[in-house]
Short mmCIF file of C-alpha atoms in Angstrom, two decimals:
data_model
loop_
_atom_site.label_atom_id
_atom_site.label_comp_id
_atom_site.label_asym_id
_atom_site.label_seq_id
_atom_site.Cartn_x
_atom_site.Cartn_y
_atom_site.Cartn_z
CA UNK A 2 95.77 104.70 78.14
CA UNK A 3 94.00 106.44 81.02
CA UNK A 4 95.06 106.49 84.66
CA UNK A 5 93.22 106.35 87.96
CA UNK A 6 94.13 106.99 91.59
CA UNK A 7 92.39 107.93 94.83
CA UNK A 8 93.33 111.02 96.82
CA UNK A 9 92.78 109.55 100.26
CA UNK A 10 91.75 112.05 102.94
CA UNK A 11 92.77 110.18 106.11
CA UNK A 12 91.14 107.96 108.69
CA UNK A 13 92.31 104.80 110.39
CA UNK A 14 94.11 102.20 108.32
CA UNK A 15 91.08 99.98 107.79
CA UNK A 16 88.98 102.87 106.46
CA UNK A 17 91.80 104.33 104.39
CA UNK A 18 92.33 101.00 102.64
CA UNK A 19 88.65 100.93 101.67
CA UNK A 20 89.27 104.02 99.53
CA UNK A 21 92.33 102.47 97.92
CA UNK A 22 90.39 99.27 97.27
CA UNK A 23 87.79 101.28 95.39
CA UNK A 24 90.45 102.61 93.01
CA UNK A 25 91.70 99.07 92.46
CA UNK A 26 88.17 97.90 91.63
CA UNK A 27 87.62 100.71 89.10
CA UNK A 28 90.85 99.71 87.34
CA UNK A 29 89.65 96.09 86.96
CA UNK A 30 86.79 97.05 84.66
CA UNK A 31 88.79 98.67 81.86
CA UNK A 32 92.00 97.33 80.33
CA UNK A 33 92.76 100.88 79.21
CA UNK A 34 92.74 102.16 82.82
CA UNK A 35 95.99 101.97 84.78
CA UNK A 36 96.03 102.10 88.57
CA UNK A 37 98.48 104.63 90.04
CA UNK A 38 99.86 105.16 93.52
CA UNK A 39 98.98 108.34 95.43
CA UNK A 40 101.17 109.62 98.26
CA UNK A 41 98.12 109.85 100.52
CA UNK A 42 97.98 106.04 100.52
CA UNK A 43 100.77 106.16 103.07
CA UNK A 44 98.12 107.27 105.59
CA UNK A 45 97.25 103.60 106.13
CA UNK A 46 99.64 101.13 107.78
CA UNK A 47 98.45 97.83 106.32
CA UNK A 48 99.48 97.60 102.66
CA UNK A 49 102.76 99.40 102.07
CA UNK A 50 104.25 97.47 99.18
CA UNK A 51 102.40 98.90 96.17
CA UNK A 52 104.60 98.24 93.13
CA UNK A 53 102.87 100.59 90.73
CA UNK A 54 103.77 103.98 89.29
CA UNK A 55 103.23 107.13 91.33
CA UNK A 56 100.65 109.34 89.66
CA UNK A 57 103.12 112.25 89.77
CA UNK A 58 105.49 110.30 87.51
CA UNK A 59 102.89 109.75 84.80
CA UNK A 60 102.92 111.86 81.65
CA UNK A 61 99.29 112.84 81.11
CA UNK A 62 97.49 115.69 79.31
CA UNK A 63 94.27 116.06 81.28
CA UNK A 64 93.06 115.75 84.88
CA UNK A 65 89.55 114.69 85.76
CA UNK A 66 88.37 114.79 89.38
CA UNK A 67 85.83 112.06 90.00
CA UNK A 68 83.29 113.13 92.63
CA UNK A 69 79.71 112.25 93.53
CA UNK A 70 77.04 114.01 95.52
CA UNK A 71 77.10 112.89 99.15
CA UNK A 72 79.32 110.25 100.75
CA UNK A 73 78.96 106.59 99.79
CA UNK A 74 80.23 105.03 103.02
CA UNK A 75 78.22 101.85 102.39
CA UNK A 76 79.29 101.55 98.77
CA UNK A 77 77.69 102.74 95.55
CA UNK A 78 75.23 100.53 93.71
CA UNK A 79 76.23 98.44 90.70
CA UNK A 80 74.15 100.72 88.46
CA UNK A 81 75.86 103.82 89.80
CA UNK A 82 79.26 102.17 89.42
CA UNK A 83 78.59 101.24 85.79
CA UNK A 84 77.43 104.77 84.99
CA UNK A 85 80.72 106.09 86.39
CA UNK A 86 82.62 103.54 84.30
CA UNK A 87 80.81 104.71 81.18
CA UNK A 88 81.78 108.29 81.98
CA UNK A 89 85.42 107.21 82.49
CA UNK A 90 85.44 105.41 79.14
CA UNK A 91 84.20 108.57 77.45
CA UNK A 92 87.20 110.57 78.67
CA UNK A 93 90.09 111.08 76.23
CA UNK A 94 93.26 109.02 76.47
CA UNK A 95 96.09 110.40 78.60
CA UNK A 96 93.63 111.55 81.27
CA UNK A 97 94.52 111.24 84.96
CA UNK A 98 91.37 110.43 86.96
CA UNK A 99 91.63 111.38 90.64
CA UNK A 100 88.87 110.04 92.86
CA UNK A 101 87.99 112.47 95.64
CA UNK A 102 85.50 112.39 98.48
CA UNK A 103 83.88 109.10 99.49
CA UNK A 104 83.18 106.87 96.50
CA UNK A 105 83.46 103.34 97.79
CA UNK A 106 83.00 99.93 96.26
CA UNK A 107 83.57 97.37 98.99
CA UNK A 108 85.32 94.09 98.13
CA UNK A 109 82.30 92.06 99.20
CA UNK A 110 80.18 94.01 96.70
CA UNK A 111 82.57 93.03 93.90
CA UNK A 112 82.41 89.40 94.99
CA UNK A 113 78.62 89.42 95.25
CA UNK A 114 78.19 91.05 91.82
CA UNK A 115 79.58 87.87 90.29
CA UNK A 116 77.19 85.59 92.19
CA UNK A 117 74.30 87.92 91.38
CA UNK A 118 75.29 87.42 87.70
CA UNK A 119 75.90 91.12 87.22
CA UNK A 120 79.45 90.45 86.02
CA UNK A 121 80.75 87.34 84.23
CA UNK A 122 84.08 86.87 86.02
CA UNK A 123 84.88 86.50 89.70
CA UNK A 124 87.11 89.58 89.73
CA UNK A 125 87.25 89.53 93.52
CA UNK A 126 89.03 86.16 93.67
CA UNK A 127 90.89 86.26 90.36
CA UNK A 128 92.14 89.86 90.34
CA UNK A 129 91.38 91.93 93.44
CA UNK A 130 92.69 89.58 96.15
CA UNK A 131 95.99 88.88 94.29
CA UNK A 132 96.58 92.64 93.85
CA UNK A 133 95.81 93.26 97.52
CA UNK A 134 98.15 90.51 98.70
CA UNK A 135 100.93 91.67 96.38
CA UNK A 136 100.67 95.11 97.98
CA UNK A 137 101.20 93.56 101.43
CA UNK A 138 103.59 90.62 101.22
CA UNK A 139 107.27 91.52 100.90
CA UNK A 140 108.94 88.37 102.19
CA UNK A 141 107.81 84.87 102.97
CA UNK A 142 106.84 84.63 106.62
CA UNK A 143 106.67 81.65 108.93
CA UNK A 144 103.13 80.48 109.66
CA UNK A 145 102.34 80.75 113.36
CA UNK A 146 100.82 77.69 115.02
CA UNK A 147 98.14 79.64 116.86
CA UNK A 148 94.61 80.96 116.66
CA UNK A 149 94.45 84.76 116.51
CA UNK A 150 91.22 86.46 117.61
CA UNK A 151 90.68 90.15 116.95
CA UNK A 152 88.26 91.91 119.32
CA UNK A 153 87.05 95.45 118.62
CA UNK A 154 86.73 97.64 121.67
CA UNK A 155 88.18 101.17 122.01
CA UNK A 156 85.85 104.06 121.25
CA UNK A 157 82.94 101.84 120.18
CA UNK A 158 83.20 99.26 122.99
CA UNK A 159 79.65 99.92 124.25
CA UNK A 160 78.18 99.41 120.76
CA UNK A 161 80.13 96.18 120.26
CA UNK A 162 78.91 94.74 123.58
CA UNK A 163 75.29 95.70 122.85
CA UNK A 164 75.55 94.08 119.39
CA UNK A 165 76.47 90.73 120.88
CA UNK A 166 80.28 90.79 120.79
CA UNK A 167 80.31 90.39 124.58
CA UNK A 168 82.04 88.23 127.19
CA UNK A 169 79.53 85.39 126.82
CA UNK A 170 80.03 85.30 123.05
CA UNK A 171 83.81 85.13 123.35
CA UNK A 172 83.76 82.53 126.13
CA UNK A 173 81.55 80.31 123.99
CA UNK A 174 83.73 80.93 120.95
CA UNK A 175 86.93 80.02 122.79
CA UNK A 176 85.28 76.89 124.21
CA UNK A 177 84.33 75.72 120.70
CA UNK A 178 87.80 76.49 119.35
CA UNK A 179 89.52 74.62 122.16
CA UNK A 180 87.27 71.59 121.60
CA UNK A 181 88.13 71.54 117.90
CA UNK A 182 91.81 72.58 118.21
CA UNK A 183 92.90 71.43 121.70
CA UNK A 184 96.63 71.83 121.06
CA UNK A 185 96.61 75.35 119.64
CA UNK A 186 97.41 78.46 121.63
CA UNK A 187 94.83 81.25 121.36
CA UNK A 188 96.08 84.82 121.18
CA UNK A 189 93.63 87.71 121.51
CA UNK A 190 94.38 91.12 119.99
CA UNK A 191 92.34 94.02 121.36
CA UNK A 192 92.52 97.56 122.64
CA UNK A 193 92.96 98.29 126.32
CA UNK A 194 90.34 101.03 126.13
CA UNK A 195 86.86 99.67 126.78
CA UNK A 196 87.99 96.06 127.25
CA UNK A 197 87.33 95.81 131.00
CA UNK A 198 84.41 93.41 130.36
CA UNK A 199 86.80 90.84 128.86
CA UNK A 200 89.33 90.58 131.69
CA UNK A 201 88.09 87.07 132.60
CA UNK A 202 89.33 85.74 129.25
CA UNK A 203 92.92 85.94 130.53
CA UNK A 204 92.05 83.28 133.12
CA UNK A 205 91.23 80.67 130.48
CA UNK A 206 93.95 78.06 129.99
CA UNK A 207 96.13 78.50 126.90
CA UNK A 208 94.70 81.96 126.15
CA UNK A 209 96.96 85.01 125.89
CA UNK A 210 95.76 88.60 125.60
CA UNK A 211 97.86 91.05 123.61
CA UNK A 212 96.99 94.67 124.41
CA UNK A 213 100.12 96.22 125.96
CA UNK A 214 99.58 99.80 124.82
CA UNK A 215 96.20 99.77 123.18
CA UNK A 216 95.65 98.20 119.78
CA UNK A 217 96.03 101.29 117.62
CA UNK A 218 99.45 102.16 119.04
CA UNK A 219 101.76 102.80 116.07
CA UNK A 220 104.64 101.17 117.95
CA UNK A 221 102.98 97.76 117.72
CA UNK A 222 100.38 97.91 114.96
CA UNK A 223 102.57 96.58 112.12
CA UNK A 224 103.81 93.69 114.26
CA UNK A 225 100.28 92.87 115.42
CA UNK A 226 98.88 92.92 111.88
CA UNK A 227 101.71 90.69 110.67
CA UNK A 228 101.09 88.21 113.47
CA UNK A 229 97.36 88.02 112.79
CA UNK A 230 97.84 87.66 109.02
CA UNK A 231 100.30 84.79 109.51
CA UNK A 232 98.41 82.92 112.22
CA UNK A 233 97.22 79.48 111.17
CA UNK A 234 93.66 80.47 112.07
CA UNK A 235 92.19 83.98 112.28
CA UNK A 236 88.85 85.07 113.79
CA UNK A 237 87.75 88.58 112.69
CA UNK A 238 85.61 91.12 114.54
CA UNK A 239 83.29 93.90 113.39
CA UNK A 240 86.23 96.12 112.44
CA UNK A 241 87.63 97.35 109.14
CA UNK A 242 91.14 96.35 110.16
CA UNK A 243 90.02 92.78 110.92
CA UNK A 244 88.27 92.41 107.57
CA UNK A 245 91.45 93.40 105.72
CA UNK A 246 93.47 90.89 107.74
CA UNK A 247 90.93 88.26 106.67
CA UNK A 248 91.39 89.14 102.99
CA UNK A 249 95.19 89.18 103.32
CA UNK A 250 95.45 85.85 105.11
CA UNK A 251 96.53 82.78 103.14
CA UNK A 252 95.50 80.62 106.08
CA UNK A 253 92.11 79.66 107.52
CA UNK A 254 89.66 82.42 108.43
CA UNK A 255 86.89 81.18 110.71
CA UNK A 256 83.55 82.92 111.14
CA UNK A 257 81.24 81.87 113.98
CA UNK A 258 78.08 80.36 112.47
CA UNK A 259 75.95 82.90 114.37
CA UNK A 260 77.00 85.61 111.92
CA UNK A 261 76.33 83.67 108.74
CA UNK A 262 73.27 85.81 107.96
CA UNK A 263 74.84 89.02 109.19
CA UNK A 264 73.68 91.18 106.29
CA UNK A 265 70.35 92.18 107.83
CA UNK A 266 71.15 91.65 111.50
CA UNK A 267 71.82 94.25 114.14
CA UNK A 268 73.59 91.71 116.33
CA UNK A 269 76.94 90.06 115.55
CA UNK A 270 77.17 92.09 112.36
CA UNK A 271 80.44 92.51 110.44
CA UNK A 272 79.99 95.70 108.47
CA UNK A 273 80.67 95.68 104.72
CA UNK A 274 81.66 92.02 104.89
CA UNK A 275 78.58 90.09 103.69
CA UNK A 276 79.60 87.51 101.05
CA UNK A 277 76.82 85.50 99.42
CA UNK A 278 79.42 82.79 98.88
CA UNK A 279 82.30 82.68 101.35
CA UNK A 280 85.83 83.27 99.97
CA UNK A 281 87.84 80.07 99.48
CA UNK A 282 89.84 80.19 102.72
CA UNK A 283 86.82 81.13 104.88
CA UNK A 284 84.91 78.56 106.89
CA UNK A 285 82.22 78.47 109.58
CA UNK A 286 82.48 77.32 113.17
CA UNK A 287 79.16 75.97 114.37
#
């Protein structure tokens, strides 16, 4: 048996979880490779229920630090990934592999590899998503009869507005949602910082805005994440945190039809989220 973990260097929860996800994905490609918890995973505030062994508690004989040249923020290619897997398989048993730096495989890449016929099994749906959800869910939670919309503002508010995530977009989105789901409350989660352009949304009937202290306030972040995950319908934004909430949700995740071809678009893009075939609980709102 060999072991693998990721020494996570920091960053906001959404980005930190991308590193952890990469370690999970490596472990799916070799039955002789056991995923181990690293204390640095506590840097993120989303998934805090990992029921796996801590790497410090493992009895191993060798340590191998897995690094690459540069930083693969957008994810390594399938060919590069397979070359790293071959190297891992060549290591002796009882080796602890510690991923360092930025070596990312995004979940959408794993999903797309199956539909590109690069791998036989849909490891994203069959293995990755169940592991992710197991690391999050502790107790059964009541499903909230509401539509939760996440809006990214904060330090990149100007970029989001210029990319099409503006007041007009959200007014149109809310109008479509209210036509389709007239009896559901809509709750918007966003940062105070940079959200001045959206103040008119609070005037729309049956719409509530939740941004009491700014979205990334640690006093409210766990509660806010929990509420979005357990909402009957969730609408993500171009934000790492929102994409993880989408993957964790057992309910309906709705994507506006305008972003269906987001892979090569500069407007209404959701970064690292392009699925050639939408996950089972995802649907489009046209």
